[in-house]
XYZ file of C-alpha atoms in Angstrom:
496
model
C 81.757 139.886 82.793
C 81.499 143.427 82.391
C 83.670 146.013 80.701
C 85.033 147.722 83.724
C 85.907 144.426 85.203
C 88.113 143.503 81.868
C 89.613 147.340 81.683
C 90.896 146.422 85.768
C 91.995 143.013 84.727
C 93.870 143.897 81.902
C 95.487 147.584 83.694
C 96.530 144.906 86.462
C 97.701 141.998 84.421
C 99.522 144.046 81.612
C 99.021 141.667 78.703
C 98.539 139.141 80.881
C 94.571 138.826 80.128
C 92.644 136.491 77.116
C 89.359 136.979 75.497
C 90.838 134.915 72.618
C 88.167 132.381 71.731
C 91.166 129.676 71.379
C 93.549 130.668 74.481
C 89.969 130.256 76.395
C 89.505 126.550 74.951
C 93.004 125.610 75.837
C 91.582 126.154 79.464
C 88.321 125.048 79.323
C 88.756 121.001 80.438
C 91.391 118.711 81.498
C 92.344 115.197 80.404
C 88.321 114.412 81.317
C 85.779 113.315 79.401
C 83.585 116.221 79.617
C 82.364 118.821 77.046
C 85.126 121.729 77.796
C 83.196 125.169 79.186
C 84.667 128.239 77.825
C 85.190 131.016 80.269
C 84.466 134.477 79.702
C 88.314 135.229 79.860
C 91.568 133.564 81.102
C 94.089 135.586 83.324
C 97.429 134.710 83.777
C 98.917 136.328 87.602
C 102.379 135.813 88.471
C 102.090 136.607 92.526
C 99.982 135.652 95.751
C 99.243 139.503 95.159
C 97.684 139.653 91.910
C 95.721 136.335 92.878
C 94.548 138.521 95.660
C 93.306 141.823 93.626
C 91.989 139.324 91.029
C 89.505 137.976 93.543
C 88.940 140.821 95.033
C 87.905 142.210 91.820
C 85.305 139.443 91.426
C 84.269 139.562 94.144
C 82.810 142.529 93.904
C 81.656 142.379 90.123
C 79.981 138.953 91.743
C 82.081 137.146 88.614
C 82.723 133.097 89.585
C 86.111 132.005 88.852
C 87.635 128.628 88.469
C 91.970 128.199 89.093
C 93.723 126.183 86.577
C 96.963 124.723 86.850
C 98.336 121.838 84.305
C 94.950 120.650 83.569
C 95.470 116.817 84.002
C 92.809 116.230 86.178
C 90.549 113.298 84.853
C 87.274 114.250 87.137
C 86.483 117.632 85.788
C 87.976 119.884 87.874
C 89.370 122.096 85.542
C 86.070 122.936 83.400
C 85.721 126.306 82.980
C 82.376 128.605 83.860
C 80.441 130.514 81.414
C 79.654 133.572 83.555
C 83.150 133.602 85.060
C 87.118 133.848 84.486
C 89.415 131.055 84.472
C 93.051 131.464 86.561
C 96.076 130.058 85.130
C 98.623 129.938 88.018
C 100.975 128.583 85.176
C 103.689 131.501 85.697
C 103.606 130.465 89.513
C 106.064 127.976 89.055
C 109.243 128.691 91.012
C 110.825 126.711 93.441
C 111.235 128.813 96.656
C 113.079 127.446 99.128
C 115.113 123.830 99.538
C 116.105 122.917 102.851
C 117.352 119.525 102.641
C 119.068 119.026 106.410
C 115.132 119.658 107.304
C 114.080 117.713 104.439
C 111.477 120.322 103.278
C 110.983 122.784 100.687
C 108.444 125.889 99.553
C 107.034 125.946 95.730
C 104.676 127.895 93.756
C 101.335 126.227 93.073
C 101.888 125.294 89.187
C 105.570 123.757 90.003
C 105.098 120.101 88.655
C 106.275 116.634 91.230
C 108.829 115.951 87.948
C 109.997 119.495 88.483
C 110.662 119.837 91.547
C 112.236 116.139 91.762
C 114.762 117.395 88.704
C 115.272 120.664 90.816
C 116.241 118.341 93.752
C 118.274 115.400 91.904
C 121.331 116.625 93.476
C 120.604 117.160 96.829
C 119.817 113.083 97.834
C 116.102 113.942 98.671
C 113.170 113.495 96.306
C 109.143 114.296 96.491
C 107.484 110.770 96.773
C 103.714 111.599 96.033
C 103.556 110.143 92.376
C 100.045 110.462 91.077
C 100.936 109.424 87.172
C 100.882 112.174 85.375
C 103.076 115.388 86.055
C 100.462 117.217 87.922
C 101.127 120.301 89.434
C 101.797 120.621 93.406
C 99.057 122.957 94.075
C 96.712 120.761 92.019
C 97.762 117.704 93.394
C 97.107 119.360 97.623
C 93.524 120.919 96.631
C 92.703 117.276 94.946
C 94.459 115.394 98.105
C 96.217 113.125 95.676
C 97.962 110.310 96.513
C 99.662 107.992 93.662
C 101.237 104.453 93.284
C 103.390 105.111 96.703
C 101.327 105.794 99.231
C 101.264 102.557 100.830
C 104.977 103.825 101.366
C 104.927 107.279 102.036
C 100.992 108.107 102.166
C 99.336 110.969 100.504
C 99.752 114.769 99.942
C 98.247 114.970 103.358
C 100.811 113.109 104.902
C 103.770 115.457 103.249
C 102.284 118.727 103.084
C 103.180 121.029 106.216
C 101.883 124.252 105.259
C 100.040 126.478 102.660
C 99.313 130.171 101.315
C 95.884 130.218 100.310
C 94.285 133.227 99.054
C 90.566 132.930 100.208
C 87.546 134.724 97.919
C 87.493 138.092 99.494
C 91.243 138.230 98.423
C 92.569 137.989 101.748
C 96.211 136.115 102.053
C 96.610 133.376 104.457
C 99.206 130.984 105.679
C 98.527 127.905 107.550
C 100.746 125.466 109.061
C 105.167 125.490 108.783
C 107.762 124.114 108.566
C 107.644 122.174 112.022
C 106.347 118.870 111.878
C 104.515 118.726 115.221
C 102.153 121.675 116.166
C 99.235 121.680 118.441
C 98.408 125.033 118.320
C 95.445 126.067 116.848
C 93.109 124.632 114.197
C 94.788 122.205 111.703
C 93.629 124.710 108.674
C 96.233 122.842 106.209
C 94.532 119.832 105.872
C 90.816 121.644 105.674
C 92.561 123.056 102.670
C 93.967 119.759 101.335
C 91.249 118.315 99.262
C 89.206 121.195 99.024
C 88.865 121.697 95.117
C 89.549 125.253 95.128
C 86.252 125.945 96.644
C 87.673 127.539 99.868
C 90.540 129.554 98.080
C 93.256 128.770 95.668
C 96.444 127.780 97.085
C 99.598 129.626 95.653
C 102.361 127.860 97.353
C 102.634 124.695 99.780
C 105.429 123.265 102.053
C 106.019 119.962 101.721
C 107.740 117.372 103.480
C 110.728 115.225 101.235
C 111.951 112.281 101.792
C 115.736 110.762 101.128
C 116.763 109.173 98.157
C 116.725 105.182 99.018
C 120.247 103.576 98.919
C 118.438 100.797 96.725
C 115.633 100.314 94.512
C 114.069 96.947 93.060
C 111.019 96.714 91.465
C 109.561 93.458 90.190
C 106.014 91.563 88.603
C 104.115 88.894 89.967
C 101.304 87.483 88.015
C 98.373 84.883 89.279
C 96.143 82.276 87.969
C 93.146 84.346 89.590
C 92.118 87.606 90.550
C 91.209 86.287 94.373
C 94.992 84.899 94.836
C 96.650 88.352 93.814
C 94.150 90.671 96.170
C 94.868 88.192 98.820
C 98.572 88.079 98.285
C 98.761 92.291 98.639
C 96.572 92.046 101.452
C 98.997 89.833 103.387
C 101.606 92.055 102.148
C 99.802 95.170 104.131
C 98.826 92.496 106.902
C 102.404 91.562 108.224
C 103.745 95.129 107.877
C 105.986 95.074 105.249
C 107.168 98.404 104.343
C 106.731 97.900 100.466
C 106.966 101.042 98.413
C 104.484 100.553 95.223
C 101.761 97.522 95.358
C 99.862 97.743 92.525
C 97.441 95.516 90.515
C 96.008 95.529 86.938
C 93.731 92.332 86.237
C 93.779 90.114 83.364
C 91.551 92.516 80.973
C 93.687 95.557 81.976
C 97.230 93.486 81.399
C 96.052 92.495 77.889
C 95.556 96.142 76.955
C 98.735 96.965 78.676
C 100.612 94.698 77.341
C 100.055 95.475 73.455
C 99.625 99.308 74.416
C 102.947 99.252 76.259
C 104.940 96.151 75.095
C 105.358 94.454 77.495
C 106.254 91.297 75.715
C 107.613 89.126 78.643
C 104.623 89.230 80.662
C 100.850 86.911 80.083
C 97.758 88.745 80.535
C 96.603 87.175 83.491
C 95.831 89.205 87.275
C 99.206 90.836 88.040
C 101.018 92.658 91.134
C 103.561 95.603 90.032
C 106.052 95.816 93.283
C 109.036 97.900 94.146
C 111.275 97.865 97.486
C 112.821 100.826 98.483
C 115.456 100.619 101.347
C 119.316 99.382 101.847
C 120.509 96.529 99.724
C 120.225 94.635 103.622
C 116.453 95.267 104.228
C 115.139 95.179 100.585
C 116.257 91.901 100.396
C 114.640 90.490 103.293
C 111.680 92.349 102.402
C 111.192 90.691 99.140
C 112.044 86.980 100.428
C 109.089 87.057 102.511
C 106.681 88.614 100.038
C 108.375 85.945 97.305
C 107.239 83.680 99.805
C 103.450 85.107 100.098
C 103.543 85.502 96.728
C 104.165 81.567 96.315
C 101.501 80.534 98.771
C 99.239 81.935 96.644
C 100.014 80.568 93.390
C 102.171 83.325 92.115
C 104.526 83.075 88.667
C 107.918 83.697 89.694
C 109.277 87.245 90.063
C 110.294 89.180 86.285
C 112.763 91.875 87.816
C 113.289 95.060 85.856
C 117.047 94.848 86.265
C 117.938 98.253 85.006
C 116.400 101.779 85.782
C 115.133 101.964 82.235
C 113.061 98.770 82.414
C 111.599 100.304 85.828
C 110.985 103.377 84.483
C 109.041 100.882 81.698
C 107.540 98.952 83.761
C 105.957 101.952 85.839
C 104.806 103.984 82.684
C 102.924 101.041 81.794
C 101.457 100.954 85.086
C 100.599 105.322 84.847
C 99.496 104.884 80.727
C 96.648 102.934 81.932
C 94.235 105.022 81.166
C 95.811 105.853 77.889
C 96.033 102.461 77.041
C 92.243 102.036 77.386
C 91.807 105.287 75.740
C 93.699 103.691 72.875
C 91.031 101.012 71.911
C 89.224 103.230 69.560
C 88.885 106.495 67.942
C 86.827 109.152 69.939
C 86.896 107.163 72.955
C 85.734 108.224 76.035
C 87.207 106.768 79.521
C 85.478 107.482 82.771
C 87.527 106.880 85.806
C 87.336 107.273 89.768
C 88.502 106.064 93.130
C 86.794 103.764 95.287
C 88.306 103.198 98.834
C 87.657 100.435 101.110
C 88.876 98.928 104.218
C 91.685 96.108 103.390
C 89.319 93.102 105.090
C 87.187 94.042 102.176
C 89.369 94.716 99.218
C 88.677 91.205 97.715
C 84.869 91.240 98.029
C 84.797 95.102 96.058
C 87.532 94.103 93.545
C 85.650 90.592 92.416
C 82.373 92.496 92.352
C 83.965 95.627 90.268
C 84.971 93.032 88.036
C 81.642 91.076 88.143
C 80.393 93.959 86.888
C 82.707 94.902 84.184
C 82.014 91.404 82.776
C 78.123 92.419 82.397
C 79.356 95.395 81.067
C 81.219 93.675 78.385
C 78.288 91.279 77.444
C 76.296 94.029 76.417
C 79.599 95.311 74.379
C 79.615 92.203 72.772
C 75.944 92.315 71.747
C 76.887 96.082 70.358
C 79.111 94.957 67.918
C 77.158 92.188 67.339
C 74.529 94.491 65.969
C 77.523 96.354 64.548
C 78.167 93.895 62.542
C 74.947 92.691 61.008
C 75.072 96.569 59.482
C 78.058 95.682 58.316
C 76.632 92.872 56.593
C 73.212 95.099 55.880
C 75.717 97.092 54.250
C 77.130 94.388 51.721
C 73.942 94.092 50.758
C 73.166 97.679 49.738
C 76.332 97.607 47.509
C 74.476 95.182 45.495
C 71.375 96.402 45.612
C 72.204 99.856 44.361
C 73.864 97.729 41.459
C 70.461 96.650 40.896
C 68.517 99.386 40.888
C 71.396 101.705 38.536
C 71.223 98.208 36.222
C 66.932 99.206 36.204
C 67.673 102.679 36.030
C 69.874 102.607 32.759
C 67.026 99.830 31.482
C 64.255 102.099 32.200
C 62.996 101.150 28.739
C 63.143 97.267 29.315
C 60.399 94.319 28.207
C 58.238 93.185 30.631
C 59.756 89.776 30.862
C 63.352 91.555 31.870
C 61.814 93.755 34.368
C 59.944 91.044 36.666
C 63.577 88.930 36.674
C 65.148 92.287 37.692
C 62.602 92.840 40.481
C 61.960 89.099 41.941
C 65.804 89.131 41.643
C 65.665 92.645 44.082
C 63.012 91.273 46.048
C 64.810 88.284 46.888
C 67.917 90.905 48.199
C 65.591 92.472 50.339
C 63.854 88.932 52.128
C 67.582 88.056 53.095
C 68.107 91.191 54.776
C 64.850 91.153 56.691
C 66.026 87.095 57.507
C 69.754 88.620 58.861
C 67.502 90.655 61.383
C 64.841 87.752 61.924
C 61.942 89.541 60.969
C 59.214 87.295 60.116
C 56.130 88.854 58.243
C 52.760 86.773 57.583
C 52.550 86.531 54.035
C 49.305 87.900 53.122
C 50.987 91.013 54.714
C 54.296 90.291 52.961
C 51.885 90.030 49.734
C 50.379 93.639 50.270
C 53.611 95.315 50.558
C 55.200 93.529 47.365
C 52.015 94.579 46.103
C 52.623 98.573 46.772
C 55.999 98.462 45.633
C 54.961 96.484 42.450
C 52.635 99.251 41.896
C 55.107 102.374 42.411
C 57.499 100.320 40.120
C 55.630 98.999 37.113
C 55.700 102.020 34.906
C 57.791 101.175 31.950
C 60.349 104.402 33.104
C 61.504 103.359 36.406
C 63.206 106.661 37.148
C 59.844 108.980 36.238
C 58.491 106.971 39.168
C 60.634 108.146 41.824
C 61.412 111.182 40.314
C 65.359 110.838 39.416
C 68.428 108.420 39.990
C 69.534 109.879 43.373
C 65.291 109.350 44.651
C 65.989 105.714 43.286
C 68.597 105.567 45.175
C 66.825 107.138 48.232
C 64.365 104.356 48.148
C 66.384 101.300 47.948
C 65.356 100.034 51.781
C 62.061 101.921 51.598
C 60.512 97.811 51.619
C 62.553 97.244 54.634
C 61.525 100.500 56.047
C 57.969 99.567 55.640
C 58.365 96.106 57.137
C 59.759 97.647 60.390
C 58.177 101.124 60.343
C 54.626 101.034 58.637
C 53.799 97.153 59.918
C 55.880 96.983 62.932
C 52.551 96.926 64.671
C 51.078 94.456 62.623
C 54.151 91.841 61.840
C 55.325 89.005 63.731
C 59.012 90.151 64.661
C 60.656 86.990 66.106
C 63.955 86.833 67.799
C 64.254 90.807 67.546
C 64.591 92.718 70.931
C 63.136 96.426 71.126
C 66.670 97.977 71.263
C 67.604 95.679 68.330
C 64.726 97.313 66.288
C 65.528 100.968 67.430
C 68.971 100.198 66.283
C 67.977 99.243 63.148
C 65.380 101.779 62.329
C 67.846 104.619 63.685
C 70.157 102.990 60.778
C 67.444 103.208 58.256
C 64.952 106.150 58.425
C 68.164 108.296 59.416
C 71.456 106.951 57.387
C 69.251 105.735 54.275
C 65.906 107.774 53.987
């Protein structure tokens, strides 16, 4: 980015323009997993017009730029571009225009669903697209999001009527209204819907709400296998019942849940999360005939959440997901995505996702396996630096003492090469005690490494040898290449 380009940003923008190193790294990733990429600058507009001169501007510099709006995206949208600017539409966060005998309203791009839905708690309607976290309505149309209720009231597609997209020459465009039925012209809303921002950035949308159900029940059902609870939601979608959330977590996922979350009443076994949204009439036919489907399949009985606190509970446990798995350890990375299949084969993909997983998991398993033979490795280095300090401060020791000292070290090191299963043919194992013997025997065991901290340095320089200097030559048993690159990573890097 040149200079003139930042002197017209910031004369536009008044204040409103970053080169901080640390307001750019605030806007340089989402929620992802991935490294965060600084942009040259972050730029802050408050109108569809200043989006418009912005791009214009970089247009013509030829200067990439990537929007930003509450950054929660888990797929990498939001990382940033080294050779361009980042836009925060974060100031474009006004509510518009409520019309609720219509049941529609106009917001700014960076309003949030939790927003708008506080905005509208008084007027009986609500915004039904709930994606987990409090994403921003703008985000959520260019990502086509959809959330836990779509089976009810579909996706940002279904609700969005109409947008103002400013395109990368700058120009200003609206597509689509208020009406719901139009047949004139191309549909240019939903070309925008899912676009990623790479056909413009959308500054406002119209959306489509939805009344506020008389009465809400929301309930668990959990099974003795992953096959029965699949099946049982497919039947669900099958006869037609107008459910408003169906959603599953399997047995691995409810164990994290349930100590993430507390869920204390509920097993971790495959499980169904379910909530009916209607009159008091319909919701409770509705939920005697998937009770009933439910029970054909082997289903627990239903746990309501009685109150709207425990369904609030019960649903954050359900978004905090990937949280919960985020959770298991420090540093951890969690890489997630969508897969989308027709419901005849929902069964076959979920058993052979989880198929999967479970290979997945043996080779965790044989990680910390490995793990924890360093662990053990480890033990044994406590007492062998006790060893080699007790030689150090005996430097001037008889012969006699010495050998017990050594044999007595030697013996350390044969049960850690025996913890690995390395086998070595004894005349070979008889050279290398050999070597050692000879770089030890000097009466002053510190003059022959040089000083404490070399001793120190050397303690696994045997073991280094067996695995390093006669790997080619020794008979490893039992010991699997990515075993041994483990363990010499370990060595010649941690203890060298």
């Amino acid at each position: 980015m040149n200079e003139q380009l930042q002197t017209e940003l910031k004369q536009l923008l008044n204040g409103r323009f970053s080169l901080s190193e640390s307001t750019r790294a605030n806007y340089a990733r989402g929620e992802d997993t991935y490294e965060p990429v600084l942009s040259k600058a972050v730029v802050f507009p408050e109108t569809n017009e200043e989006v418009s001169k912005i791009l214009k501007m970089c247009n013509v510099h030829k200067v990439p730029v990537v929007p930003f709006g509450t950054g929660t995206s888990l797929e990498g949208h939001a990382v940033g571009n080294t050779n361009g600017i980042t836009i925060s539409l974060e100031k474009m966060n006004k509510v518009l225009s409520v019309n609720t005998s219509d049941f529609d309203c106009r917001v700014q791009a960076n309003v949030t669903r939790k927003q708008l839905n506080e905005y509208l708690r008084e007027d009986g309607v609500f915004f039904p697209i709930d994606p987990g976290a409090d994403a921003a309505l703008g985000g959520m149309a260019a990502c086509s999001a959809s959330g836990t209720m779509a089976v009810k009231y579909g996706t940002m597609r279904t609700v969005v009527t109409g947008l103002t997209v400013v395109l990368a020459s700058g120009e200003i465009i609206k597509t689509g209204g208020r009406a719901k039925k139009s047949s004139a012209g191309y549909n240019l809303t939903n070309l925008f819907i899912g676009s990623e921002g790479t056909l413009g950035i959308i500054t406002e949308v119209h959306l489509r709400l939805s009344p506020i159900p008389e009465n809400i029940l929301s309930a668990v059902c959990q099974f003795p296998s992953l096959e029965s609870a699949v099946l049982t939601a497919q039947e669900i979608i099958q006869y037609g019942i107008p459910i408003a959330r169906i959603e599953m977590l399997n047995k691995d996922q409810m164990e994290i849940s349930i100590k993430y979350s507390k869920l204390d009443n509920l097993e971790a076994k495959p499980t169904l999360f379910y909530e009916f949204h209607g009159s008091q009439s319909s919701n409770q036919e509705d939920v005697s005939i998937v009770e009933e489907l439910s029970k054909n399949n082997n289903g627990s009985e239903f746990k309501w959440a009685d109150s709207v606190e425990e369904r609030n509970k019960l649903w954050k446990a359900r978004h905090d997901v990937y949280y919960s798995v985020k959770a298991l350890g420090s540093n951890m990375k969690v890489y997630s995505t969508d897969i989308c299949v027709p419901i005849s084969n929902l069964v076959e993909c979920i058993k052979f996702t989880e198929e999967e997983m479970n290979q997945v998991k043996k080779l965790r398993e044989e990680y910390f396996k490995i793990q924890d033979q360093f662990g053990l490795l480890a033990v044994n280095k406590i007492r062998l630096n006790e060893q080699f300090e007790q030689l150090v401060e005996e430097s001037e020791m008889p012969a006699k003492t010495y050998n017990a000292n050594f044999n007595q070290t030697w013996q350390a090191v044969l049960e850690i090469m025996q913890q690995y299963d390395i086998s070595v043919k004894n005349q070979e194992a008889g050279t290398i005690k050999t070597r050692w013997i000879n770089n030890t025997s000097q009466v002053n065991f510190s003059d022959a490494f040089g000083s404490k901290e070399m001793v120190k340095a050397a303690q696994f320089k045997l073991v280094i040898n067996v695995i390093k200097g006669y790997r080619g030559k020794s008979e490893v048993s039992k010991v699997s290449i990515y075993r041994r690159q483990m363990i010499e990573k370990d060595f010649l890097q941690g203890w060298r």
